[in-house]
CSV table of C-alpha atoms and ligand atoms in Angstrom, one decimal:
chain,number,residue,atom,x,y,z
A,1,MET,CA,18.8,16.8,-13.6
A,2,ASN,CA,17.3,16.2,-10.2
A,3,VAL,CA,14.6,13.4,-10.1
A,4,LYS,CA,12.8,13.7,-6.9
A,5,TYR,CA,11.1,10.9,-5.0
A,6,SER,CA,8.5,13.0,-3.4
A,7,TYR,CA,6.0,15.0,-5.5
A,8,LEU,CA,3.8,16.5,-2.8
A,9,ASP,CA,4.9,20.1,-3.3
A,10,GLN,CA,4.0,19.7,-7.0
A,11,GLN,CA,0.8,17.8,-6.4
A,12,PHE,CA,-0.6,20.3,-4.0
A,13,SER,CA,0.7,23.5,-5.6
A,14,ASP,CA,-3.0,24.2,-6.4
A,15,PHE,CA,-3.9,24.2,-2.7
A,16,GLU,CA,-6.0,27.3,-3.1
A,17,ALA,CA,-8.5,25.1,-4.9
A,18,TYR,CA,-9.1,23.2,-1.6
A,19,LEU,CA,-9.9,26.4,0.3
A,20,PRO,CA,-13.6,26.9,-0.5
A,21,GLU,CA,-14.5,23.5,0.8
A,22,LEU,CA,-12.1,23.9,3.8
A,23,ARG,CA,-13.8,27.3,4.6
A,24,LYS,CA,-17.2,25.5,4.6
A,25,LEU,CA,-15.8,22.9,7.0
A,26,VAL,CA,-14.4,25.6,9.4
A,27,SER,CA,-17.6,27.6,9.4
A,28,SER,CA,-19.6,24.5,10.1
A,29,GLY,CA,-17.5,23.5,13.1
A,30,GLU,CA,-18.0,19.8,12.3
A,31,PHE,CA,-14.6,18.7,13.4
A,32,THR,CA,-15.3,15.2,14.6
A,33,LEU,CA,-16.9,12.8,12.1
A,34,GLY,CA,-20.0,14.7,10.7
A,35,PRO,CA,-21.1,15.5,7.1
A,36,PHE,CA,-17.7,16.0,5.5
A,37,VAL,CA,-16.4,12.6,6.6
A,38,GLU,CA,-19.8,11.0,5.7
A,39,ALA,CA,-19.7,12.6,2.2
A,40,PHE,CA,-16.2,11.3,1.6
A,41,GLU,CA,-17.0,7.8,2.8
A,42,LYS,CA,-20.0,7.6,0.5
A,43,LYS,CA,-17.9,8.9,-2.5
A,44,PHE,CA,-15.2,6.3,-1.8
A,45,ALA,CA,-17.7,3.5,-1.4
A,46,ALA,CA,-19.3,4.5,-4.7
A,47,TYR,CA,-15.8,4.6,-6.4
A,48,LEU,CA,-15.1,1.0,-5.3
A,49,GLY,CA,-18.7,-0.2,-5.7
A,50,VAL,CA,-18.9,-1.4,-2.1
A,51,LYS,CA,-21.6,-1.0,0.5
A,52,HIS,CA,-19.6,0.6,3.4
A,53,ALA,CA,-16.5,2.8,3.6
A,54,ILE,CA,-15.4,3.9,7.1
A,55,GLY,CA,-12.7,6.6,7.4
A,56,THR,CA,-9.9,6.1,10.0
A,57,ASN,CA,-6.9,8.0,11.3
A,58,THR,CA,-4.3,5.9,9.5
A,59,GLY,CA,-4.0,2.8,7.2
A,60,THR,CA,-2.5,1.0,10.2
A,61,GLY,CA,-5.6,1.8,12.2
A,62,ALA,CA,-7.7,0.6,9.4
A,63,LEU,CA,-5.9,-2.7,9.4
A,64,ILE,CA,-6.1,-3.2,13.2
A,65,LEU,CA,-9.8,-2.5,13.1
A,66,SER,CA,-10.4,-4.7,10.1
A,67,LEU,CA,-8.7,-7.6,11.8
A,68,LYS,CA,-10.8,-7.1,14.9
A,69,ALA,CA,-14.0,-6.9,12.8
A,70,VAL,CA,-13.3,-10.4,11.3
A,71,GLY,CA,-12.8,-11.9,14.8
A,72,VAL,CA,-9.0,-11.8,15.3
A,73,ARG,CA,-8.4,-12.0,19.0
A,74,PRO,CA,-5.4,-12.4,21.3
A,75,GLY,CA,-3.8,-15.8,20.7
A,76,SER,CA,-4.9,-15.9,17.0
A,77,GLU,CA,-2.6,-16.2,14.1
A,78,VAL,CA,-2.8,-14.1,11.0
A,79,ILE,CA,-1.0,-15.0,7.8
A,80,THR,CA,0.7,-12.3,5.7
A,81,VAL,CA,3.6,-11.9,3.4
A,82,ALA,CA,7.2,-11.5,4.6
A,83,ASN,CA,8.0,-8.5,2.3
A,84,THR,CA,5.8,-5.7,3.2
A,85,PHE,CA,5.9,-2.5,5.2
A,86,ILE,CA,6.2,-3.1,8.9
A,87,ALA,CA,2.7,-1.8,9.5
A,88,SER,CA,1.1,-5.0,8.0
A,89,ALA,CA,2.8,-7.1,10.7
A,90,GLY,CA,2.5,-4.4,13.4
A,91,ALA,CA,-1.2,-4.2,12.9
A,92,ILE,CA,-1.5,-8.0,13.5
A,93,VAL,CA,0.5,-7.6,16.7
A,94,ALA,CA,-1.6,-4.6,17.8
A,95,ALA,CA,-4.7,-6.7,17.3
A,96,GLY,CA,-3.2,-9.1,19.8
A,97,ALA,CA,-2.4,-11.8,17.3
A,98,ARG,CA,0.8,-13.5,16.0
A,99,PRO,CA,2.0,-12.7,12.4
A,100,VAL,CA,2.8,-15.8,10.4
A,101,PHE,CA,4.8,-15.0,7.3
A,102,VAL,CA,4.8,-16.6,3.9
A,103,ASP,CA,7.5,-16.0,1.3
A,104,CYS,CA,6.9,-13.8,-1.7
A,105,ASP,CA,7.2,-14.6,-5.4
A,106,GLU,CA,9.2,-13.0,-8.2
A,107,ARG,CA,6.4,-10.4,-8.6
A,108,TYR,CA,7.1,-9.3,-5.0
A,109,GLN,CA,3.7,-10.6,-4.0
A,110,ILE,CA,2.7,-13.3,-1.5
A,111,ASP,CA,3.6,-16.8,-2.9
A,112,VAL,CA,0.2,-18.5,-3.0
A,113,SER,CA,1.8,-21.9,-3.5
A,114,LYS,CA,3.2,-21.6,0.1
A,115,LEU,CA,0.1,-20.1,1.7
A,116,GLU,CA,-1.9,-23.2,2.6
A,117,SER,CA,0.9,-24.9,4.5
A,118,ALA,CA,1.1,-21.9,6.8
A,119,ILE,CA,-2.6,-22.4,8.0
A,120,THR,CA,-3.0,-23.9,11.5
A,121,PRO,CA,-6.1,-24.4,13.7
A,122,ASN,CA,-5.2,-20.9,15.2
A,123,THR,CA,-5.4,-19.1,11.8
A,124,ALA,CA,-8.0,-16.4,12.3
A,125,ALA,CA,-7.4,-14.5,9.0
A,126,LEU,CA,-5.4,-14.3,5.8
A,127,MET,CA,-4.0,-10.9,5.2
A,128,PRO,CA,-2.6,-10.6,1.6
A,129,VAL,CA,-0.9,-7.3,0.8
A,130,HIS,CA,-1.3,-5.5,-2.5
A,131,TRP,CA,2.4,-4.7,-2.2
A,132,ALA,CA,3.7,-1.6,-4.0
A,133,GLY,CA,0.2,-1.0,-5.6
A,134,CYS,CA,0.3,-4.4,-7.4
A,135,SER,CA,-2.1,-7.3,-6.6
A,136,PRO,CA,-1.3,-10.8,-5.5
A,137,GLN,CA,-3.3,-13.8,-7.0
A,138,MET,CA,-6.5,-13.0,-5.2
A,139,ASP,CA,-8.5,-15.8,-6.9
A,140,LYS,CA,-6.2,-18.5,-5.4
A,141,ILE,CA,-6.1,-16.8,-2.0
A,142,LEU,CA,-10.0,-16.6,-1.9
A,143,GLU,CA,-10.2,-20.3,-3.0
A,144,ILE,CA,-7.9,-21.4,-0.2
A,145,ALA,CA,-9.6,-19.1,2.3
A,146,ASN,CA,-13.1,-20.4,1.4
A,147,ARG,CA,-12.0,-24.0,1.5
A,148,HIS,CA,-10.7,-23.5,5.1
A,149,GLY,CA,-13.5,-21.1,6.2
A,150,ILE,CA,-11.0,-18.3,7.1
A,151,PRO,CA,-11.8,-14.7,6.4
A,152,VAL,CA,-9.6,-12.5,4.2
A,153,VAL,CA,-8.6,-9.0,5.2
A,154,GLU,CA,-6.8,-7.3,2.3
A,155,ASP,CA,-4.0,-4.9,3.1
A,156,ALA,CA,-4.8,-2.7,0.2
A,157,CYS,CA,-3.1,0.2,1.8
A,158,PRO,CA,-0.9,1.1,-1.1
A,159,ALA,CA,-3.3,0.2,-3.8
A,160,VAL,CA,-6.4,2.4,-4.3
A,161,GLY,CA,-7.4,1.9,-7.9
A,162,ALA,CA,-5.4,-1.3,-8.5
A,163,SER,CA,-7.5,-4.0,-10.1
A,164,ILE,CA,-7.6,-7.6,-11.3
A,165,SER,CA,-9.7,-8.2,-14.4
A,166,GLY,CA,-11.5,-4.9,-13.6
A,167,ARG,CA,-12.2,-5.8,-9.9
A,168,TYR,CA,-10.7,-3.3,-7.5
A,169,ALA,CA,-8.2,-4.2,-4.8
A,170,GLY,CA,-10.0,-4.0,-1.5
A,171,THR,CA,-13.2,-5.7,-2.9
A,172,PHE,CA,-12.1,-9.3,-2.5
A,173,GLY,CA,-11.8,-9.8,1.2
A,174,LYS,CA,-14.5,-9.6,4.0
A,175,VAL,CA,-13.1,-6.3,5.5
A,176,ASN,CA,-10.3,-4.4,3.8
A,177,ALA,CA,-8.0,-1.5,4.5
A,178,PHE,CA,-6.5,1.4,2.6
A,179,SER,CA,-4.0,4.1,3.6
A,180,MET,CA,-4.2,7.8,2.5
A,181,HIS,CA,-0.6,8.5,3.7
A,182,PRO,CA,0.9,11.3,1.6
A,183,LEU,CA,2.9,8.9,-0.5
A,184,LYS,CA,0.0,6.6,-1.4
A,185,PRO,CA,-1.9,7.1,-4.7
A,186,LEU,CA,-5.0,8.5,-2.9
A,187,ASN,CA,-3.3,10.8,-0.4
A,188,VAL,CA,-4.1,13.6,2.1
A,189,TRP,CA,-2.3,16.3,4.0
A,190,GLY,CA,-1.1,14.0,6.8
A,191,ASP,CA,-2.4,10.6,7.8
A,192,GLY,CA,-5.6,8.9,6.9
A,193,GLY,CA,-7.1,5.5,6.2
A,194,ILE,CA,-10.3,3.9,5.0
A,195,ILE,CA,-11.9,0.5,5.7
A,196,VAL,CA,-14.3,-1.0,3.2
A,197,THR,CA,-16.8,-3.9,3.5
A,198,ASN,CA,-20.0,-5.3,2.1
A,199,ASP,CA,-20.8,-6.9,5.5
A,200,ASP,CA,-23.4,-4.9,7.5
A,201,GLU,CA,-22.5,-6.5,10.8
A,202,ALA,CA,-18.8,-5.7,10.4
A,203,ALA,CA,-19.6,-2.1,9.4
A,204,GLU,CA,-21.8,-1.7,12.4
A,205,PHE,CA,-19.1,-3.0,14.7
A,206,LEU,CA,-16.5,-0.8,13.0
A,207,ARG,CA,-18.5,2.4,13.4
A,208,LEU,CA,-19.0,1.8,17.1
A,209,TYR,CA,-15.5,0.6,17.8
A,210,GLN,CA,-13.8,3.5,16.0
A,211,ASN,CA,-15.8,6.0,18.1
A,212,HIS,CA,-15.3,4.7,21.7
A,213,GLY,CA,-18.1,2.2,21.3
A,214,LEU,CA,-20.6,5.1,21.6
A,215,LEU,CA,-24.1,4.4,20.6
A,216,ASP,CA,-24.9,8.0,21.4
A,217,ARG,CA,-23.5,10.7,23.7
A,218,ASN,CA,-24.5,8.8,26.9
A,219,HIS,CA,-24.5,5.1,25.9
A,220,VAL,CA,-21.4,2.9,25.4
A,221,GLU,CA,-22.2,-0.3,23.7
A,222,ILE,CA,-18.8,-1.9,23.5
A,223,TRP,CA,-15.2,-1.0,24.4
A,224,GLY,CA,-13.7,1.1,21.6
A,225,VAL,CA,-11.0,3.5,20.6
A,226,ASN,CA,-10.8,6.8,18.8
A,227,GLU,CA,-9.9,5.9,15.2
A,228,ARG,CA,-11.8,8.6,13.3
A,229,LEU,CA,-10.8,10.2,10.0
A,230,GLN,CA,-10.1,13.9,10.4
A,231,PRO,CA,-12.7,16.0,8.5
A,232,VAL,CA,-9.9,18.1,7.0
A,233,GLN,CA,-8.5,15.0,5.5
A,234,ALA,CA,-11.9,13.9,4.2
A,235,VAL,CA,-12.1,17.2,2.3
A,236,VAL,CA,-8.6,16.7,0.8
A,237,GLY,CA,-9.2,13.1,0.1
A,238,SER,CA,-12.5,13.8,-1.7
A,239,ARG,CA,-10.8,16.3,-4.0
A,240,VAL,CA,-7.9,14.0,-4.8
A,241,LEU,CA,-10.4,11.2,-5.5
A,242,ASP,CA,-11.9,13.3,-8.2
A,243,THR,CA,-8.6,13.2,-10.0
A,244,ILE,CA,-7.5,9.6,-9.1
A,245,GLU,CA,-7.9,8.2,-12.6
A,246,ASP,CA,-5.7,10.8,-14.2
A,247,LEU,CA,-3.1,10.4,-11.5
A,248,ILE,CA,-3.1,6.6,-11.9
A,249,GLN,CA,-2.9,6.8,-15.7
A,250,ALA,CA,0.2,9.1,-15.4
A,251,ARG,CA,1.8,6.6,-13.1
A,252,ILE,CA,1.0,3.7,-15.5
A,253,ARG,CA,2.4,5.7,-18.4
A,254,ASN,CA,5.7,6.4,-16.5
A,255,ALA,CA,6.0,2.8,-15.4
A,256,ARG,CA,5.6,1.7,-19.1
A,257,LEU,CA,8.2,4.1,-20.2
A,258,LEU,CA,10.6,2.8,-17.6
A,259,ASP,CA,9.8,-0.9,-18.5
A,260,GLU,CA,10.4,0.0,-22.1
A,261,GLY,CA,13.6,1.9,-21.4
A,262,LEU,CA,15.1,-0.9,-19.3
A,263,LYS,CA,14.6,-3.5,-22.1
A,264,GLY,CA,18.0,-4.8,-23.2
A,265,LEU,CA,19.4,-4.5,-19.6
A,266,GLU,CA,17.6,-7.6,-18.2
A,267,GLU,CA,21.0,-9.1,-17.3
A,268,TYR,CA,21.5,-6.2,-14.9
A,269,ILE,CA,18.1,-4.8,-13.9
A,270,ARG,CA,14.6,-6.1,-14.6
A,271,PRO,CA,11.1,-5.1,-13.6
A,272,PRO,CA,8.8,-8.0,-12.6
A,273,HIS,CA,6.5,-10.0,-14.9
A,274,ARG,CA,3.2,-8.0,-15.2
A,275,PRO,CA,0.1,-10.2,-15.8
A,276,GLU,CA,-2.1,-8.5,-18.4
A,277,ASN,CA,-5.3,-8.6,-16.3
A,278,ASN,CA,-3.6,-6.7,-13.4
A,279,ARG,CA,-3.8,-3.0,-13.3
A,280,GLU,CA,-1.0,-1.8,-11.1
A,281,VAL,CA,-1.0,1.7,-9.6
A,282,TYR,CA,2.8,1.9,-9.0
A,283,GLN,CA,2.8,3.2,-5.5
A,284,LEU,CA,6.4,2.0,-5.8
A,285,TYR,CA,8.1,1.2,-9.1
A,286,LEU,CA,10.2,-1.9,-8.1
A,287,ALA,CA,12.9,-3.7,-10.1
A,288,THR,CA,15.5,-6.3,-9.3
A,289,ALA,CA,19.1,-5.1,-9.8
A,290,THR,CA,22.5,-6.7,-9.7
A,291,ARG,CA,25.1,-4.7,-7.7
A,292,ARG,CA,22.0,-3.0,-6.1
A,293,ASP,CA,23.9,-1.0,-3.4
A,294,GLU,CA,26.4,0.4,-5.9
A,295,LEU,CA,23.6,1.3,-8.4
A,296,LEU,CA,21.7,3.0,-5.6
A,297,GLN,CA,24.7,5.1,-4.6
A,298,TYR,CA,25.4,5.9,-8.2
A,299,LEU,CA,21.8,7.1,-8.8
A,300,ILE,CA,21.9,9.2,-5.6
A,301,SER,CA,25.2,10.8,-6.6
A,302,ARG,CA,23.5,11.8,-9.9
A,303,GLU,CA,20.6,13.4,-8.0
A,304,ILE,CA,18.1,10.6,-8.8
A,305,GLU,CA,16.3,9.8,-5.6
A,306,ALA,CA,16.1,6.0,-5.8
A,307,LYS,CA,15.3,4.0,-2.6
A,308,VAL,CA,15.1,0.5,-1.3
A,309,HIS,CA,11.8,-1.0,0.0
A,310,TYR,CA,13.2,-2.7,2.2
A,311,PRO,CA,16.8,-3.8,2.9
A,312,ILE,CA,15.9,-5.7,6.0
A,313,PRO,CA,12.9,-8.1,5.9
A,314,ILE,CA,10.5,-7.9,8.8
A,315,HIS,CA,11.2,-11.4,10.1
A,316,LEU,CA,14.9,-10.4,10.6
A,317,GLN,CA,14.0,-7.1,12.4
A,318,ASN,CA,14.7,-6.9,16.2
A,319,ALA,CA,11.0,-6.3,16.8
A,320,ALA,CA,10.2,-9.7,15.4
A,321,ARG,CA,12.8,-11.6,17.6
A,322,ASP,CA,10.0,-13.3,19.7
A,323,LEU,CA,8.4,-14.8,16.6
A,324,GLY,CA,11.2,-17.3,16.3
A,325,TYR,CA,12.1,-16.8,12.6
A,326,LYS,CA,15.7,-16.9,11.3
A,327,ARG,CA,17.7,-16.1,8.2
A,328,GLY,CA,16.9,-18.6,5.5
A,329,ASP,CA,13.2,-19.0,6.4
A,330,PHE,CA,12.0,-16.8,3.5
A,331,PRO,CA,14.8,-17.1,0.8
A,332,VAL,CA,13.0,-15.2,-2.0
A,333,CYS,CA,12.2,-12.3,0.3
A,334,GLU,CA,15.7,-12.3,1.7
A,335,ARG,CA,17.3,-12.3,-1.7
A,336,GLN,CA,15.1,-9.5,-2.9
A,337,ALA,CA,16.1,-7.5,0.1
A,338,ASP,CA,19.6,-7.4,-1.4
A,339,GLU,CA,18.5,-6.9,-5.0
A,340,ILE,CA,15.4,-4.7,-5.1
A,341,ILE,CA,15.5,-1.0,-6.0
A,342,THR,CA,12.7,1.6,-6.1
A,343,LEU,CA,12.9,4.1,-9.0
A,344,PRO,CA,10.8,7.3,-8.9
A,345,ALA,CA,7.9,6.9,-11.3
A,346,HIS,CA,5.2,9.0,-9.8
A,347,GLN,CA,2.7,11.2,-11.7
A,348,HIS,CA,4.9,14.3,-11.8
A,349,ILE,CA,7.9,12.6,-13.3
A,350,THR,CA,8.4,13.8,-16.9
A,351,GLU,CA,9.3,11.7,-20.0
A,352,GLU,CA,12.6,13.7,-20.1
A,353,GLN,CA,13.4,12.6,-16.5
A,354,ILE,CA,12.6,9.0,-17.3
A,355,ALA,CA,15.0,9.1,-20.3
A,356,HIS,CA,17.6,10.7,-18.1
A,357,MET,CA,17.2,8.0,-15.4
A,358,ILE,CA,17.5,5.3,-18.0
A,359,SER,CA,20.7,6.8,-19.5
A,360,ILE,CA,22.2,7.0,-16.0
A,361,ILE,CA,21.3,3.4,-15.3
A,362,ARG,CA,22.8,2.3,-18.7
A,363,GLU,CA,25.9,4.4,-18.0
A,364,PHE,CA,26.3,2.6,-14.6
A,365,TYR,CA,26.1,-0.9,-16.0
A,366,MET,CA,27.9,-0.2,-19.3
A,367,VAL,CA,30.7,2.1,-18.1
A,368,ASN,CA,31.2,0.5,-14.7
A,369,VAL,CA,31.1,-3.2,-15.8
A,370,PRO,CA,33.2,-5.1,-13.3
A,371,SER,CA,36.1,-6.8,-15.1
B,401,LIG,C1,1.5,-2.3,2.8
B,401,LIG,C2,1.2,-1.3,3.8
B,401,LIG,N1,0.4,-1.6,4.9
B,401,LIG,C3,0.1,-0.6,5.8
B,401,LIG,C4,0.6,0.7,5.7
B,401,LIG,C5,0.2,1.6,6.8
B,401,LIG,O1,-0.5,2.8,6.4
B,401,LIG,P1,-0.4,4.1,7.2
B,401,LIG,O2,1.0,4.7,7.0
B,401,LIG,O3,-1.5,5.0,6.6
B,401,LIG,O4,-0.6,3.8,8.6
B,401,LIG,C6,1.3,1.0,4.6
B,401,LIG,C7,1.8,2.4,4.3
B,401,LIG,O5,2.3,3.1,5.1
B,401,LIG,C8,1.7,0.0,3.6
B,401,LIG,O6,2.4,0.3,2.6
């Protein structure tokens, strides 16, 4: 039984349903910003209960612009977590700043007990990541940020719909970013991103900056870039947003089945602790596994498309050589890079596939126990 990592062909097998709205878009000729993007932005802002949503080309672009909107400038430092997708750190560098990493905890989230000691007079923002669609301890992060007067930019790229005690990821910081990359919970037919904020001034800056700084066709108020959401993606995103709750519930159900099925195997493979008040959206279903590389190969040989996010931490990547970090600086993150595994748990995985995955994992550890 093949258990696929990607579900996009299944998710969009009803693509004809998108055509009426796409036809309207094509006949309107509104191909840059315009009413389709505006309607999507309003709908997303209403979903999160925030004042402003601003569509962008990518989640990475959303992060770069968010950092600029809170005042990150060349020479600043921005604190983020060591175990994340490269785009979190890349966005900080693209905004002209220096990424300062903090180790993660056993939930694969930023270790808030190590956050404060990373703050320096140059810290211009804290950028916690809702890694894998799960949330870090935002209350502690906000408390530290407020005490130091430092703005928070949430990298909520993988976490549309995640929440802590009913409060959505992306509604804690001053300006926050989401991705609509195809493998994110709210996804489109290519790239897309969204920035959200309740701050009118930041929103005004972002709308100008994302559109070349244009006040109107003939007046340029500030230097800017082209970071506009494509109207086609706004149409797709809007339709996916209509179904987001079902989609998240299916992921939660699958993650619970996996958690349940892995019980009894804790000595070999274990999902993280899941605080009750956190709603995870399982962009990735992560677990810590002994003999991870062997397990990965075993699963792949049995047509289960498991993956590793990620085997090399950012601070040990060649790109990060100028930052001056070395092996040993973030021991939890480095250990997890050797132990972590991602199992397919998306909304199109069936109960039968989950049972199959669990039996293969059991077989691996029980039959292939090293003597
Ligand atoms: C944590 C995190 N930050 C940023 C990004 C960047 O988003 P995008 O691929 O839309 O640029 C992603 C996903 O790709 C991500 O997982």
